mmCIF file of C-alpha atoms in Angstrom:
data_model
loop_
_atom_site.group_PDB
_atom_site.id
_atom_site.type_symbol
_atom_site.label_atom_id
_atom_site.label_comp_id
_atom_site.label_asym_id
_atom_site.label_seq_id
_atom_site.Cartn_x
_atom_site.Cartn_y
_atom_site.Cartn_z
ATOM 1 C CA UNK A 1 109.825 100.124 129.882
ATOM 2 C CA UNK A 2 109.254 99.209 126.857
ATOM 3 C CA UNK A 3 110.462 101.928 123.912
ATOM 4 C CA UNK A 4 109.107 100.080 120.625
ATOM 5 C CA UNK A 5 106.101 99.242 119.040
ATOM 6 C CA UNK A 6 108.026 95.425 118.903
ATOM 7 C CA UNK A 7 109.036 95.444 122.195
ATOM 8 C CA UNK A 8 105.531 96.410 123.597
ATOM 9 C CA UNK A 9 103.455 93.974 121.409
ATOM 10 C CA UNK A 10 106.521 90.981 122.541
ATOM 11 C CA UNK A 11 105.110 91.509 125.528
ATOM 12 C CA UNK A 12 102.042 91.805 125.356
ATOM 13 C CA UNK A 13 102.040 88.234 123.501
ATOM 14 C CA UNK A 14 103.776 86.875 126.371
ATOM 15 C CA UNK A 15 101.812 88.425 129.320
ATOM 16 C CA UNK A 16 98.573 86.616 126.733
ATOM 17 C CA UNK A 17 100.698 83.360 126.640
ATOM 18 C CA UNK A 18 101.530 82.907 130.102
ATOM 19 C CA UNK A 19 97.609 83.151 130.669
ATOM 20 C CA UNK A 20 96.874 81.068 128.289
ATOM 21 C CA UNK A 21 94.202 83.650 127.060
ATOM 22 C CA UNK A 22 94.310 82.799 123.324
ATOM 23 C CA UNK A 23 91.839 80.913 123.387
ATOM 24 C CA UNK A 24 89.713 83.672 124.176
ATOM 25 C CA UNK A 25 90.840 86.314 121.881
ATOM 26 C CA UNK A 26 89.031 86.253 118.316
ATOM 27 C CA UNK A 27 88.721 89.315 116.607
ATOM 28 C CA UNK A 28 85.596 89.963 117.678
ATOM 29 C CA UNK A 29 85.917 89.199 121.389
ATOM 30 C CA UNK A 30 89.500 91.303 120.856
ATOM 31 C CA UNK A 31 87.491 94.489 119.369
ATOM 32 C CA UNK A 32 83.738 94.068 121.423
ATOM 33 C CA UNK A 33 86.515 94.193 124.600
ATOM 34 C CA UNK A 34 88.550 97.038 122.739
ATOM 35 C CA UNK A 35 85.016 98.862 122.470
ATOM 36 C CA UNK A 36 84.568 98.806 126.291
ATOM 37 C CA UNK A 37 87.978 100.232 126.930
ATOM 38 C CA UNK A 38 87.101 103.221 124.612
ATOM 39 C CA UNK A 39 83.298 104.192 125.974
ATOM 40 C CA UNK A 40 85.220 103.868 129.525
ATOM 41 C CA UNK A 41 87.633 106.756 128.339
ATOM 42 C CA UNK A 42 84.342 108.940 126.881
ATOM 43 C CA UNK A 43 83.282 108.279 130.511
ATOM 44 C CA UNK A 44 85.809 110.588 131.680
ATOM 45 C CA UNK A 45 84.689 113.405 129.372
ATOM 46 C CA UNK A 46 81.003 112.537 129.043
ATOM 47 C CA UNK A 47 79.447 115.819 130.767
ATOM 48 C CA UNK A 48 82.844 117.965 130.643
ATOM 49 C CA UNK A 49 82.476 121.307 128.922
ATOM 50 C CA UNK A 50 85.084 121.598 125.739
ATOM 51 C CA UNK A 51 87.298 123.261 127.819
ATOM 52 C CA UNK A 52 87.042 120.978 131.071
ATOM 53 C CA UNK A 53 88.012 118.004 128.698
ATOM 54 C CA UNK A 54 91.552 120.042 128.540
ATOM 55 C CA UNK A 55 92.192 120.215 132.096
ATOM 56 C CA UNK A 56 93.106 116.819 133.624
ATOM 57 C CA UNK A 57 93.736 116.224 137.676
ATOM 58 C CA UNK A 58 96.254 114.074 137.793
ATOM 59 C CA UNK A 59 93.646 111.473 139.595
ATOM 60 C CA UNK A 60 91.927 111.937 136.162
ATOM 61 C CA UNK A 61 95.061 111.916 133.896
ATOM 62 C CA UNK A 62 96.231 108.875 135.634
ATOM 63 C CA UNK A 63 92.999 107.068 134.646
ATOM 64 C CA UNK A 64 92.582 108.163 131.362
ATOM 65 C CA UNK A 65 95.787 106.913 130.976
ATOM 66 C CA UNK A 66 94.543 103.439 131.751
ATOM 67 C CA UNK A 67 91.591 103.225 129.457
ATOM 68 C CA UNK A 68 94.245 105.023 126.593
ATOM 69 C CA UNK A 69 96.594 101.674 127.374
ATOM 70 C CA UNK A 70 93.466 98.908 127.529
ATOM 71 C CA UNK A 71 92.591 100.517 124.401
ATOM 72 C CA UNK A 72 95.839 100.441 122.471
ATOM 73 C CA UNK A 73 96.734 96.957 123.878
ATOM 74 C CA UNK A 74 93.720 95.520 122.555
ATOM 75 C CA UNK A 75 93.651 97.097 119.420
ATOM 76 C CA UNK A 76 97.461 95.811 119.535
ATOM 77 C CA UNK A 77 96.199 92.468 120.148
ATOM 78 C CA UNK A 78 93.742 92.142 117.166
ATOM 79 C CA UNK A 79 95.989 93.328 114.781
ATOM 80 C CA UNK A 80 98.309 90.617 115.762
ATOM 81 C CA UNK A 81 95.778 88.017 115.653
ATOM 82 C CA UNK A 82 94.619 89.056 112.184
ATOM 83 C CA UNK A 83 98.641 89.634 111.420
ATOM 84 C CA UNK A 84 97.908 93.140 110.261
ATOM 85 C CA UNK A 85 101.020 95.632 110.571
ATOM 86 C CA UNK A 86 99.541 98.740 112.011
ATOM 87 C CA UNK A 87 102.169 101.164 111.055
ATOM 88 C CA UNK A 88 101.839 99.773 107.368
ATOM 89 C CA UNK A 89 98.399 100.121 107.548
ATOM 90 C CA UNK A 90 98.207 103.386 109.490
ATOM 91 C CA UNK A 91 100.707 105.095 106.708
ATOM 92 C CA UNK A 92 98.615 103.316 104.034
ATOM 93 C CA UNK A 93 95.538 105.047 106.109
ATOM 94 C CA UNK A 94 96.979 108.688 106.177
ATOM 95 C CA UNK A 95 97.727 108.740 102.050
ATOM 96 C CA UNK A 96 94.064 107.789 101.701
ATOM 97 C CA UNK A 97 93.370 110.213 103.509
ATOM 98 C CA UNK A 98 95.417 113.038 102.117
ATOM 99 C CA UNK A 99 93.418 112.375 98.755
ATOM 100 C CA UNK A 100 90.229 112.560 100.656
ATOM 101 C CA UNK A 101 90.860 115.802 102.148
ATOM 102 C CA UNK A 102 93.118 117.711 99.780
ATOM 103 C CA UNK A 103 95.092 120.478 101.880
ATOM 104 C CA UNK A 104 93.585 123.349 100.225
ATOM 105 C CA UNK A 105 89.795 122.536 100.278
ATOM 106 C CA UNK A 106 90.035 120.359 103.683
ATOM 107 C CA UNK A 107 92.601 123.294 105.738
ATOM 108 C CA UNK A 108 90.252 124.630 108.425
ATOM 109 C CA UNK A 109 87.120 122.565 107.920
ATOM 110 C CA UNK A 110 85.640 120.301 109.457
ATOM 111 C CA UNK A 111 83.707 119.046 106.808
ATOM 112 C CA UNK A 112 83.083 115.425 105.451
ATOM 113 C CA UNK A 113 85.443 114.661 102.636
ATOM 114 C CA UNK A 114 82.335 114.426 100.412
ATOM 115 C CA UNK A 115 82.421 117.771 100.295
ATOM 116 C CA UNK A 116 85.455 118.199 98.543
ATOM 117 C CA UNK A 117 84.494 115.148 95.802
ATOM 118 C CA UNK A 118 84.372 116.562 92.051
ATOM 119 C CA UNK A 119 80.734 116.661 91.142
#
């Protein structure tokens, strides 16, 4: 099993490779297929109080598990086709974000980082 982020996208690239599937993987086929993956995960919560959408079956876990995976492996897939590094980007992503919603005005809300803009 594979214990890296490197180790997981090597092979994913191969398991693409051996297929001969890059042909078919743009960016936007890679993230309209990526979109399918996710709205068949909100499937599994669609009509699921708040608490329900805690409490998994293992029948359920188990396939939520799958759309999690066919989501991360394509969103794995177009960053390596657009030779993005996700945990670059993600860390970039979070310091961004940390501006945005300052710990002491943001702590406990929900509210849009607008809200926390100097006027």
């Amino acid at each position: 099993m594979s214990d890296s982020l490197a180790e997981l996208r090597a092979k994913i690239n191969a398991f693409v490779h051996e297929r001969d599937w890059e042909q078919f993987h743009s960016p936007k086929n890679l993230a309209m297929a990526m979109i399918v993956e996710a709205a068949e995960l909100v499937e599994h919560f669609q009509w699921d109080t708040l608490e329900d959408s805690y409490q998994l079956t293992p029948e359920k876990r188990e396939q939520v598990s799958h759309e999690l995976a066919d989501t991360f492996v394509y969103l794995l897939r177009i960053a390596e086709v657009l030779k993005i590094d996700l945990l670059h980007a993600a860390n970039a992503k979070i310091l961004l974000s940390a501006k945005k919603y300052p710990v002491d005005k943001a702590r406990g809300s929900n509210a849009k980082y607008t809200k926390y803009q100097e006027k």
